[in-house]
Short mmCIF file of N, CA and C and ligand atoms in Angstrom, two decimals:
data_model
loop_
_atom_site.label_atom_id
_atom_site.label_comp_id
_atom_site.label_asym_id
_atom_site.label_seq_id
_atom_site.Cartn_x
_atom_site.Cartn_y
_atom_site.Cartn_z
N UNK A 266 19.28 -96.56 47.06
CA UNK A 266 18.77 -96.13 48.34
C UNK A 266 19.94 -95.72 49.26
N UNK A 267 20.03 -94.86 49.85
CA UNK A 267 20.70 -94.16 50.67
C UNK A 267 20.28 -94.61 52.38
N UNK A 268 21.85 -95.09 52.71
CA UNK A 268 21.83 -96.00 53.90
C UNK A 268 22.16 -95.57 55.07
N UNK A 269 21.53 -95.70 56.09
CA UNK A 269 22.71 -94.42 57.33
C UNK A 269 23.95 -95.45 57.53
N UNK A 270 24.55 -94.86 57.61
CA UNK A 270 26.44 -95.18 57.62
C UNK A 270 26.78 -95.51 59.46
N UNK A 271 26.64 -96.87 59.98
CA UNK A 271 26.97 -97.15 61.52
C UNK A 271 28.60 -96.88 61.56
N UNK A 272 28.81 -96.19 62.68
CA UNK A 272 29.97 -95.62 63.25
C UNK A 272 30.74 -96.06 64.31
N UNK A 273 32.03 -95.32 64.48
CA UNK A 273 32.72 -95.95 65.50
C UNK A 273 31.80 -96.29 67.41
N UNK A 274 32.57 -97.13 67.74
CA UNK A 274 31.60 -97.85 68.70
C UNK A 274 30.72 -98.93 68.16
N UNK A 275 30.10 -99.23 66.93
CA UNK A 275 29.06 -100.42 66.81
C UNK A 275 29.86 -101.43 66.90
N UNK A 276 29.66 -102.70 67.32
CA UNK A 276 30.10 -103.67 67.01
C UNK A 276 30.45 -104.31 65.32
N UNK A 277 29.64 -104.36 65.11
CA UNK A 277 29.83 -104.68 63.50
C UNK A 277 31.10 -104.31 62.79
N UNK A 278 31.61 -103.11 63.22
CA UNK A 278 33.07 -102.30 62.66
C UNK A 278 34.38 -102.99 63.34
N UNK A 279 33.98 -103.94 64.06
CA UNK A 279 34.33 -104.92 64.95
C UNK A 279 35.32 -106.19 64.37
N UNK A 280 34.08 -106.62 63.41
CA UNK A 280 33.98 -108.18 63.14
C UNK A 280 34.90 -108.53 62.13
N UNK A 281 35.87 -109.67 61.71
CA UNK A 281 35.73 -109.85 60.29
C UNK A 281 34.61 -109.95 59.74
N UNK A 282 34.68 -109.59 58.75
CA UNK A 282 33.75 -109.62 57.51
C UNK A 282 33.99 -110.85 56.97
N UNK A 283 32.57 -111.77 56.53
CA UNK A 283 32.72 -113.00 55.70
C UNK A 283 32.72 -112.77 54.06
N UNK A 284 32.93 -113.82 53.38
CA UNK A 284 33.01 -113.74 51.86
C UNK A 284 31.62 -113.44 51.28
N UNK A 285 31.33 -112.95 50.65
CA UNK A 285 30.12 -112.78 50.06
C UNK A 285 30.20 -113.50 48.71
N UNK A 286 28.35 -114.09 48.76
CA UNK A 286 28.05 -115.24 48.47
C UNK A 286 27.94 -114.69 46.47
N UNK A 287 28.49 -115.47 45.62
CA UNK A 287 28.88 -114.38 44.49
C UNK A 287 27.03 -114.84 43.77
N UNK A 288 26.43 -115.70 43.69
CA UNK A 288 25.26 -115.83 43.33
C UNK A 288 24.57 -115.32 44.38
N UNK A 289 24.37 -114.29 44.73
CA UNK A 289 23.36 -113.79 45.83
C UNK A 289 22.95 -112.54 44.83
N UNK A 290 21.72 -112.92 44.62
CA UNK A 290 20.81 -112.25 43.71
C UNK A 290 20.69 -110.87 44.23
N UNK A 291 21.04 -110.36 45.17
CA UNK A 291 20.84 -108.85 46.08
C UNK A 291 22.21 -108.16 45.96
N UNK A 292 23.44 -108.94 45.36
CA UNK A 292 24.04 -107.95 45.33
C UNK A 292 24.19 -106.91 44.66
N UNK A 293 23.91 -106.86 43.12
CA UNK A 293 23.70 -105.77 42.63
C UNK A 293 23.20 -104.22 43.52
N UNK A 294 21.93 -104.78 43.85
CA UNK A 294 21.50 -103.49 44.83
C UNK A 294 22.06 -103.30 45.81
N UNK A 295 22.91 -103.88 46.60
CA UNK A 295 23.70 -104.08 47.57
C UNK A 295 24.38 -103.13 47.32
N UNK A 296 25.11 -103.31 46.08
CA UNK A 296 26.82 -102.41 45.44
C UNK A 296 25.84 -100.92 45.18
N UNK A 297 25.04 -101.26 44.38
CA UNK A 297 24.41 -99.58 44.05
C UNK A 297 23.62 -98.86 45.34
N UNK A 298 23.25 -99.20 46.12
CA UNK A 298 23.20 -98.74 47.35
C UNK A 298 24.24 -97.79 47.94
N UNK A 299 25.43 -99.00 47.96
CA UNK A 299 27.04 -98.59 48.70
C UNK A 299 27.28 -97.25 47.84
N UNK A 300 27.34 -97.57 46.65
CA UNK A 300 27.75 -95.99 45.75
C UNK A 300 26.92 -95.10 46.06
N UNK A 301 25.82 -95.33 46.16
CA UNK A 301 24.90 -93.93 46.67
C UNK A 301 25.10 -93.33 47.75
N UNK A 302 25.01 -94.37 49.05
CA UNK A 302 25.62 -93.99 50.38
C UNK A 302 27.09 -93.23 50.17
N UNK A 303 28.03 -93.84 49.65
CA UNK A 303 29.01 -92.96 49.74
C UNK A 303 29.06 -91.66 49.21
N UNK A 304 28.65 -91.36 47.75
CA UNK A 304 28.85 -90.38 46.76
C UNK A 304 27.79 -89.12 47.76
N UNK A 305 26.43 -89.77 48.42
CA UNK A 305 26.15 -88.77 49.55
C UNK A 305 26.30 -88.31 50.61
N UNK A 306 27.20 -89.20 50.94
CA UNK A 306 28.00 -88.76 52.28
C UNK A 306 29.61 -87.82 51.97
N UNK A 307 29.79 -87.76 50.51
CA UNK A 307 31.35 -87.42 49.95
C UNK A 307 32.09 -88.02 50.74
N UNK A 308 32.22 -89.43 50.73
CA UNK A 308 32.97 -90.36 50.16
C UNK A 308 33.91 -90.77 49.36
N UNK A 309 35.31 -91.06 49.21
CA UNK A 309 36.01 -91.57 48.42
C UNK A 309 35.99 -93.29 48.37
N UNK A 310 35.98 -93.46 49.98
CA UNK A 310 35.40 -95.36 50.15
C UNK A 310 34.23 -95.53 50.67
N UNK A 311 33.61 -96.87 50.73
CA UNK A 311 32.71 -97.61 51.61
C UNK A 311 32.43 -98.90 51.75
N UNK A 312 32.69 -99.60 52.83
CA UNK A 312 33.01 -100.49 53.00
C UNK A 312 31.47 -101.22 53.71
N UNK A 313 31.09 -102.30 53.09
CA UNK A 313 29.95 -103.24 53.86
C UNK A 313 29.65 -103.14 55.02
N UNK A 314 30.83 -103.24 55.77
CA UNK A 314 30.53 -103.24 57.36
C UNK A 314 30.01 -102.07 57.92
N UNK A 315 30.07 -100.74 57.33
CA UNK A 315 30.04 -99.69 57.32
C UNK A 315 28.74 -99.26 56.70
N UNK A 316 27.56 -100.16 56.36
CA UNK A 316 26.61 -99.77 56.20
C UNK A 316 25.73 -101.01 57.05
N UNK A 317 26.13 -101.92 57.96
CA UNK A 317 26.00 -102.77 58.75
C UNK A 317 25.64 -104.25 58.08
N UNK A 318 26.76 -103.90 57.21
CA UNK A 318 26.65 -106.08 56.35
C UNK A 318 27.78 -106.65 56.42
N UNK A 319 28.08 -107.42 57.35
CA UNK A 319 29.72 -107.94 57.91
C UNK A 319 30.06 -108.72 56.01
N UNK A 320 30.49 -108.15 55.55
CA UNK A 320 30.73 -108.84 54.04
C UNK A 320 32.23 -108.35 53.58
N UNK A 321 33.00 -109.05 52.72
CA UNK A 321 33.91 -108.84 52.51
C UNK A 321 33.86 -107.78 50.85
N UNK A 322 33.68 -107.04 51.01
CA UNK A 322 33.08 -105.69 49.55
C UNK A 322 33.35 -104.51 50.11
N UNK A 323 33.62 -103.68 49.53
CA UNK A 323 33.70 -102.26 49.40
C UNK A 323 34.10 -101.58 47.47
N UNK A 324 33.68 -100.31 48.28
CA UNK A 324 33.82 -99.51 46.66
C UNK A 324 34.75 -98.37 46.85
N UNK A 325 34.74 -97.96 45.86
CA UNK A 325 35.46 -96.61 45.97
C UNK A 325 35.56 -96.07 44.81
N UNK A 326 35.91 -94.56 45.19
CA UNK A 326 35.88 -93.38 44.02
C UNK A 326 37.00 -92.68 44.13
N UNK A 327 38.03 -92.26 43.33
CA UNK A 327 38.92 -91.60 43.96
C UNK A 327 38.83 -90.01 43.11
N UNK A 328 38.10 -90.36 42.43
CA UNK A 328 37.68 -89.16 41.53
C UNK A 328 38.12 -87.57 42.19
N UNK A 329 37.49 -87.76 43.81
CA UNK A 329 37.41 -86.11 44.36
C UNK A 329 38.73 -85.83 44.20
N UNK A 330 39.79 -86.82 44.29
CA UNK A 330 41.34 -86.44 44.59
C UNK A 330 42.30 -86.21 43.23
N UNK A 331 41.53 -86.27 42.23
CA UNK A 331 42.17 -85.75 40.87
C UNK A 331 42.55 -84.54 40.65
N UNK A 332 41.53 -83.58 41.72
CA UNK A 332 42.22 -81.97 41.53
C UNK A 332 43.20 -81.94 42.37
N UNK A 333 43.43 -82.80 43.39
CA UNK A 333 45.24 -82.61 44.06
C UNK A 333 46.43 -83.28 43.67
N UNK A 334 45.61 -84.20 42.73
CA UNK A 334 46.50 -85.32 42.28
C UNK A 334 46.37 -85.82 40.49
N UNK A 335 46.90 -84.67 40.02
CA UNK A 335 46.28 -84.78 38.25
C UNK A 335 47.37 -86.08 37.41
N UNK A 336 48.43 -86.36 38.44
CA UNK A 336 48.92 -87.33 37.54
C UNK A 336 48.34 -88.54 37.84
N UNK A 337 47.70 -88.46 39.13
CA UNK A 337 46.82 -90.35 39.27
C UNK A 337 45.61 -90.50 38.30
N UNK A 338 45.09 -91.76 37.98
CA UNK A 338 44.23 -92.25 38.15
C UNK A 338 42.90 -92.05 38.66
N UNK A 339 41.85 -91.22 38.33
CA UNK A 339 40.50 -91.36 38.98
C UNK A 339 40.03 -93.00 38.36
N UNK A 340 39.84 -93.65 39.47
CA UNK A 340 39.13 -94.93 39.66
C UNK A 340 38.35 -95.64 40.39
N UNK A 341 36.72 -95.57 39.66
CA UNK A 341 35.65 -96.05 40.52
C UNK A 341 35.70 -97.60 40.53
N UNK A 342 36.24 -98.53 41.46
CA UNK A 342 36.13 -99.58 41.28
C UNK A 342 35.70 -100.85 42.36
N UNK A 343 34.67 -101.67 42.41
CA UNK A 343 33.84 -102.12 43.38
C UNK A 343 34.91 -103.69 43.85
N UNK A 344 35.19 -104.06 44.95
CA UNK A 344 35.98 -105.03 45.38
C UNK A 344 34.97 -106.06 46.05
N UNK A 345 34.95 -106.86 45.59
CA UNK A 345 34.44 -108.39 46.45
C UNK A 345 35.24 -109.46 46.25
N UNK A 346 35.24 -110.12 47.98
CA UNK A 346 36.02 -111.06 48.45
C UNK A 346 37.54 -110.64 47.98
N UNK A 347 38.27 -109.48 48.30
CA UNK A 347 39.62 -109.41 47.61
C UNK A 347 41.07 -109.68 49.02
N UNK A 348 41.69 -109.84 48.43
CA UNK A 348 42.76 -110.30 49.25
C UNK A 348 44.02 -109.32 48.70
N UNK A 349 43.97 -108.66 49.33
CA UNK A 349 45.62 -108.19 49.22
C UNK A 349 47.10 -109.07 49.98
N UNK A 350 47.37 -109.39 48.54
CA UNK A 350 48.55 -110.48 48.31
C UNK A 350 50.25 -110.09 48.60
N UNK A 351 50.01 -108.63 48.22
CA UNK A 351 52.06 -107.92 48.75
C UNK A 351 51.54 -106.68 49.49
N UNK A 352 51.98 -105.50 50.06
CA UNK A 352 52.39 -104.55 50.10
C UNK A 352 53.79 -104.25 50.47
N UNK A 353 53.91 -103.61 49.82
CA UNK A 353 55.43 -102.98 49.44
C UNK A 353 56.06 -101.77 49.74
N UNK A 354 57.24 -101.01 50.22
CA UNK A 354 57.39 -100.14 49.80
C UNK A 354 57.67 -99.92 51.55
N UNK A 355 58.16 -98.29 51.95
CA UNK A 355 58.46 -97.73 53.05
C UNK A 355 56.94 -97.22 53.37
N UNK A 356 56.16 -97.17 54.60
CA UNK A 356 55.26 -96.75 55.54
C UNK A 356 55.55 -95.06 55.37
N UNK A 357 54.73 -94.39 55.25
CA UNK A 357 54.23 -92.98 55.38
C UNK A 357 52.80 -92.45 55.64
N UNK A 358 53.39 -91.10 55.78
CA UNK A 358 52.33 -90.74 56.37
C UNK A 358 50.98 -90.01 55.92
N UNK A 359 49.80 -90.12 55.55
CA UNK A 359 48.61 -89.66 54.86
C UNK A 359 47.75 -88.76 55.66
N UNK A 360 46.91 -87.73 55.24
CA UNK A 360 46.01 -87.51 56.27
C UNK A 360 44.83 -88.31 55.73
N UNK A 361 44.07 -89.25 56.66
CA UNK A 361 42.58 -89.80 56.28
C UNK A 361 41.56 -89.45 57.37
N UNK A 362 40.79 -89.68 56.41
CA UNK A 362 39.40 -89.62 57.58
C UNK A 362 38.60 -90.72 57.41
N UNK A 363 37.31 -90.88 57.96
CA UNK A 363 36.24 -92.05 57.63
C UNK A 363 35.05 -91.45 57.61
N UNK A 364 33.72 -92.15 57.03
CA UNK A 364 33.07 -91.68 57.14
C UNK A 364 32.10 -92.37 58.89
N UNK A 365 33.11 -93.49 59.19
CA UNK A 365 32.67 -93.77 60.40
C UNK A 365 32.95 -93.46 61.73
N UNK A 366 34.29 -92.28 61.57
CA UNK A 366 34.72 -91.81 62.31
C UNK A 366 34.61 -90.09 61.84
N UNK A 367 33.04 -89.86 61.67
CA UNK A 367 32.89 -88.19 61.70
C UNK A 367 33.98 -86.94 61.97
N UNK A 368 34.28 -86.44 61.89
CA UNK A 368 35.03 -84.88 62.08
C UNK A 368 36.53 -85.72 63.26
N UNK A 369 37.04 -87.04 62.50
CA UNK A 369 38.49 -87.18 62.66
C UNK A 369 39.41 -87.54 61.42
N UNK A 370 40.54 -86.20 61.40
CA UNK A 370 41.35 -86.63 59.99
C UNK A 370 42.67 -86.59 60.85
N UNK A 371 43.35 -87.65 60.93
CA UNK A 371 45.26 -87.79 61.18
C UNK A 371 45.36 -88.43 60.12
N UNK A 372 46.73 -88.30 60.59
CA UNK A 372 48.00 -88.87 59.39
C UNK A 372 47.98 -90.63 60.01
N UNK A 373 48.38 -91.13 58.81
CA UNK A 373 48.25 -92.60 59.25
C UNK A 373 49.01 -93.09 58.46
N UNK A 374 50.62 -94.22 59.16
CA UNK A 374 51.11 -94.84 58.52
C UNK A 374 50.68 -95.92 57.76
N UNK A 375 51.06 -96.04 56.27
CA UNK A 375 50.87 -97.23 55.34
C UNK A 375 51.91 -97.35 54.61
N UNK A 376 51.90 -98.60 53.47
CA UNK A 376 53.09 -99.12 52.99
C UNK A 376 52.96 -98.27 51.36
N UNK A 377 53.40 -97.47 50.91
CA UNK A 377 52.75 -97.18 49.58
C UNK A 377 52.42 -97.89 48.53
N UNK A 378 52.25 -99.16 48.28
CA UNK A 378 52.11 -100.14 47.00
C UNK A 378 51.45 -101.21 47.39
N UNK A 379 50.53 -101.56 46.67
CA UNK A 379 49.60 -103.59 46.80
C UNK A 379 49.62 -103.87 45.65
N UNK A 380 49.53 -105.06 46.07
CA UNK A 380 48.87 -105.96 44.91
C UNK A 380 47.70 -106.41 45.39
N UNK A 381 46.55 -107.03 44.76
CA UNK A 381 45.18 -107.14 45.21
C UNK A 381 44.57 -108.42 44.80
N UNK A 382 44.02 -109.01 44.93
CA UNK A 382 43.05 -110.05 43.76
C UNK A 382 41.52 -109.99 44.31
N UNK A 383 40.45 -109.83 42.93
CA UNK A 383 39.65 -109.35 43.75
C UNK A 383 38.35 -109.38 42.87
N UNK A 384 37.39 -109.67 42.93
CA UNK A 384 35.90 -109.64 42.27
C UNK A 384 35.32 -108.22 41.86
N UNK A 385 35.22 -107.70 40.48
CA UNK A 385 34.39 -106.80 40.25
C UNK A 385 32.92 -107.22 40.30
N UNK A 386 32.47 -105.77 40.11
CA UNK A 386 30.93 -106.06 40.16
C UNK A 386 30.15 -107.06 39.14
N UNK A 387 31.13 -107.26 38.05
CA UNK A 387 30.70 -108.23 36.54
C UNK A 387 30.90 -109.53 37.08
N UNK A 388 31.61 -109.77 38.45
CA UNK A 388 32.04 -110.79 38.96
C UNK A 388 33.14 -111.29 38.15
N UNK A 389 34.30 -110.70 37.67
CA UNK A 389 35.53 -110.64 37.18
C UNK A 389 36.40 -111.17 37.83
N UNK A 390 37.55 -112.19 37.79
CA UNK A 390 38.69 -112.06 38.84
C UNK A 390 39.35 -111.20 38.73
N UNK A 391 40.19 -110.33 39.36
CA UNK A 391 41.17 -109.65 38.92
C UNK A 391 42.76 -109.27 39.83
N UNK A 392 43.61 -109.52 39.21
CA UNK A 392 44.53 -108.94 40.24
C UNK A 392 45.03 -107.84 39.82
N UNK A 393 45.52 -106.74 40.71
CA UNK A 393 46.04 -105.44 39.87
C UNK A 393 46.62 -104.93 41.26
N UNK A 394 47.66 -104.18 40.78
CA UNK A 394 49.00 -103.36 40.88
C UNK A 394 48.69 -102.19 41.99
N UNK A 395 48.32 -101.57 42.66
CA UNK A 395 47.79 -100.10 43.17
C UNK A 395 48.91 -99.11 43.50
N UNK A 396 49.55 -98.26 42.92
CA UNK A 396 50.28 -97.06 44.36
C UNK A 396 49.51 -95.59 44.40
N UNK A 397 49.91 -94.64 45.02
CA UNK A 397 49.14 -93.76 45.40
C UNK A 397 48.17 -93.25 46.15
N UNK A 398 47.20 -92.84 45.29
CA UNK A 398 46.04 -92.46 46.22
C UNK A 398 45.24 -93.41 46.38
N UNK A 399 45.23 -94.39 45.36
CA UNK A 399 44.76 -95.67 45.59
C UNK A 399 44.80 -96.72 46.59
N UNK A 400 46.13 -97.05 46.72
CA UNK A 400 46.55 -97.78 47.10
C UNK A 400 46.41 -97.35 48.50
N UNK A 401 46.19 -96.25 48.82
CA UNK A 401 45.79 -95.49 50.40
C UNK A 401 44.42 -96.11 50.70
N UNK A 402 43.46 -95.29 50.03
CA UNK A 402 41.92 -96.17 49.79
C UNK A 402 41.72 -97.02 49.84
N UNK A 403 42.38 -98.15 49.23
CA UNK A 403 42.02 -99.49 49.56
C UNK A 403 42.60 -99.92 50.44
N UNK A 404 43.73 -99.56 50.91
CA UNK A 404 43.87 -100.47 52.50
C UNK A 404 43.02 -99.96 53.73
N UNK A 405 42.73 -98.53 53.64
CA UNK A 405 42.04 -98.21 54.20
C UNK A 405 40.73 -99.05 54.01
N UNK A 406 39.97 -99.51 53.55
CA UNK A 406 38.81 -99.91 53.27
C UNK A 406 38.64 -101.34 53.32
N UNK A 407 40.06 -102.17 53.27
CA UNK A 407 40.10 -103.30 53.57
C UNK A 407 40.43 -103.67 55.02
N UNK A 408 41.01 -102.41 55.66
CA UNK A 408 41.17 -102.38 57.40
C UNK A 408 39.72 -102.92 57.98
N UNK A 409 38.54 -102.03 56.81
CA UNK A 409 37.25 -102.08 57.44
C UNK A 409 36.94 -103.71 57.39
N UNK A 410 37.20 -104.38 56.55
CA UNK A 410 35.86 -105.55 56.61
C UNK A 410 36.97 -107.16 57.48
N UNK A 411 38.68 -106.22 57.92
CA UNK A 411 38.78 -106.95 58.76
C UNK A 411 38.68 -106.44 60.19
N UNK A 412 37.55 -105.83 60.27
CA UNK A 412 37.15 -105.04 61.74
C UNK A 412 38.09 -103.84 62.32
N UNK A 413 39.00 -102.99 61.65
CA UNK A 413 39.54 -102.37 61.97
C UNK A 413 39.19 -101.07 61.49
N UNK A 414 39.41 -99.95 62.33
CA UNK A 414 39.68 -98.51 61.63
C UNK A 414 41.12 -97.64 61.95
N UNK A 415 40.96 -96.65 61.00
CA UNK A 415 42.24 -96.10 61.03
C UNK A 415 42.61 -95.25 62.34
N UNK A 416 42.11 -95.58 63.01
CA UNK A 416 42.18 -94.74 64.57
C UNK A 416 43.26 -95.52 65.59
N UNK A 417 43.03 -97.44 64.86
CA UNK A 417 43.70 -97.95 65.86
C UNK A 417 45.14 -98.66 65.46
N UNK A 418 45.31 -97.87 64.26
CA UNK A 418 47.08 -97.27 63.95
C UNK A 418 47.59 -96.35 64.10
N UNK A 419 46.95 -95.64 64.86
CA UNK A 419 47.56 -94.18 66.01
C UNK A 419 48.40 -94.63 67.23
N UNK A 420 48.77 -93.85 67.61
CA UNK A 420 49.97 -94.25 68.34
C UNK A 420 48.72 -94.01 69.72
N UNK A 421 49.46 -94.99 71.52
CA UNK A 421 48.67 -94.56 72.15
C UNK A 421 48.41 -92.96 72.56
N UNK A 422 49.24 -92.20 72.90
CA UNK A 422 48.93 -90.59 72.77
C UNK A 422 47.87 -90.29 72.08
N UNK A 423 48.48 -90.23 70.74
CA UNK A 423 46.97 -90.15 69.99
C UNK A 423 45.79 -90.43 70.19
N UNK A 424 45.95 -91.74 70.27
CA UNK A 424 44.68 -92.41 70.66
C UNK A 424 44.30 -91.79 72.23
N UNK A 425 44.97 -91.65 72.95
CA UNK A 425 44.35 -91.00 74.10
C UNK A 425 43.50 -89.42 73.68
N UNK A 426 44.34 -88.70 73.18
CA UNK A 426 43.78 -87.16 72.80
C UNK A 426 42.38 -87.51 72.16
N UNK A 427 42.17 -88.48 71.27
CA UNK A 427 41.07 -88.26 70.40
C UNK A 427 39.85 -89.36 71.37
N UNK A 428 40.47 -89.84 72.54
CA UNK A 428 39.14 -90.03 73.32
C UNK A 428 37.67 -89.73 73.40
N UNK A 429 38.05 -88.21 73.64
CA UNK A 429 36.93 -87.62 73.72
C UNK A 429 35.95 -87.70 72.32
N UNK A 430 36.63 -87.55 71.12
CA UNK A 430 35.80 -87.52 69.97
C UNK A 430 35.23 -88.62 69.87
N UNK A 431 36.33 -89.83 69.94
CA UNK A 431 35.68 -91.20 69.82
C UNK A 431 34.12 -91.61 70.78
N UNK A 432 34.22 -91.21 72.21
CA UNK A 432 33.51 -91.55 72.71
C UNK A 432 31.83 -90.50 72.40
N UNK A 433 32.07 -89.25 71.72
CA UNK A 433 31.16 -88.22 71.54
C UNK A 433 30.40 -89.14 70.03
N UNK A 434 31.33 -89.52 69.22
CA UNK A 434 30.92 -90.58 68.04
C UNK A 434 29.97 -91.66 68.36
N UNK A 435 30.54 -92.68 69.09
CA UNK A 435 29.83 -93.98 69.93
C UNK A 435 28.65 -93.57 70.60
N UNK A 436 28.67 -92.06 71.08
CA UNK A 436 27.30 -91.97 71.94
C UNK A 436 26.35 -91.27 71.05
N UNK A 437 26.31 -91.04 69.95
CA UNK A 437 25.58 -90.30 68.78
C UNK A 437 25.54 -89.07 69.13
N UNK A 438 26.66 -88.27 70.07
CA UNK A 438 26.21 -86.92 70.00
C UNK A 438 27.07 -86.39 68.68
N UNK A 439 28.05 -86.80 67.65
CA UNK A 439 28.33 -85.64 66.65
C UNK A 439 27.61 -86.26 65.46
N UNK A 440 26.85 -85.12 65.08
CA UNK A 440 26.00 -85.37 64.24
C UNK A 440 26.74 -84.80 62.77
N UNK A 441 26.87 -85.76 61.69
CA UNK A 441 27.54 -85.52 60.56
C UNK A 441 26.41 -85.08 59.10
N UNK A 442 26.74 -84.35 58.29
CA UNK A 442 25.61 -84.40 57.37
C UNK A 442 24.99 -85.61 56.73
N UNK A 443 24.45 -86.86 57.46
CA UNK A 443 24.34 -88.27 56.97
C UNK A 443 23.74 -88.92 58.13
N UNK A 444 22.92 -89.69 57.58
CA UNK A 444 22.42 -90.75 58.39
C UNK A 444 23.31 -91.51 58.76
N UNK A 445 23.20 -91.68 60.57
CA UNK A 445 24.24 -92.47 61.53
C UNK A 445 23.23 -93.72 62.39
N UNK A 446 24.40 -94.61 62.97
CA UNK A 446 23.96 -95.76 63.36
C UNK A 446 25.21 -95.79 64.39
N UNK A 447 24.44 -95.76 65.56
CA UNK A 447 25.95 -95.92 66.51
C UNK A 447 25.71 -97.27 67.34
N UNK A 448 24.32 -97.75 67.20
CA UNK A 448 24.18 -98.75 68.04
C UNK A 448 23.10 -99.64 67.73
ZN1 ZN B 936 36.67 -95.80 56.76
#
């Protein structure tokens, strides 16, 4: 089922996110939901909070970025309760977007490398290695379920210029090809 995607301004994008409960009989549909929502919104992440379930989960696809990036990794892989344990490496600069922040893409400093530990959907432990385009994605997506977005690692300037969008987002006037939730 295809979910409208709540956006910058809700509270919920707010919150930490709690652990999700690993015998909770709903998650399955929970996770296949999230993939649908994203893959129809073109999506590379999506994060729980971001479909309004303060939970510590997200997914991701990095698939679209194989035609810019043929030596990475395309990897669809679903995260619950994960903890990123190192990041490593010198901060640079990416262009991202969200799907909760409609028609905004800057560059955004990150560290290029994690390490992770983290629940697949089989309910697996796992820890693993990330750099790249990956390793972009998932911090990005783990910003989300500790209430953060990538807007508020902009510098203030920035963050002043893109006022206006932010506040046009929060009030539901930009309408994206996708079901929205601003409040
Ligand atoms: Zn996002």
């Amino acid at each position: 089922m295809i979910l409208p995607i709540y956006v910058y301004g809700h509270p919920i994008l707010r919150r930490q996110a709690a652990d999700v409960s690993l015998t909770d009989e709903n998650l399955k549909t929970l996770i296949e939901d999230m993939y649908e929502t994203m893959y129809h919104a073109n999506g590379v992440g999506l994060a729980a909070p971001q479909i309004g379930k303060s939970l510590r989960l997200f997914v991701i696809d990095s698939a679209p970025y194989k035609e810019f990036y043929p030596n990475e990794d395309a990897r669809k892989i679903t995260f619950i309760n994960p903890t990123i344990t190192t990041r490593t490496g010198e901060e640079f600069p990416f262009n991202e977007g969200c799907l909760s922040l409609p028609e905004i893409h800057e560059d955004v400093m990150r560290q290029p490398a994690i390490d992770i530990t983290y629940f697949d959907e089989t309910l697996n432990q796992k820890t693993e290695h990330f750099e790249g385009v990956l390793a972009r994605i998932i911090q990005h997506e783990y910003d989300h379920i500790e209430g953060m977005v990538f807007t508020d690692k902009l510098s203030s300037l920035k963050k002043m210029i893109l006022k206006r969008k932010l506040s046009d987002i929060a009030t539901g006037k930009t309408k994206p090809g996708y079901k929205i939730k601003n409040q």
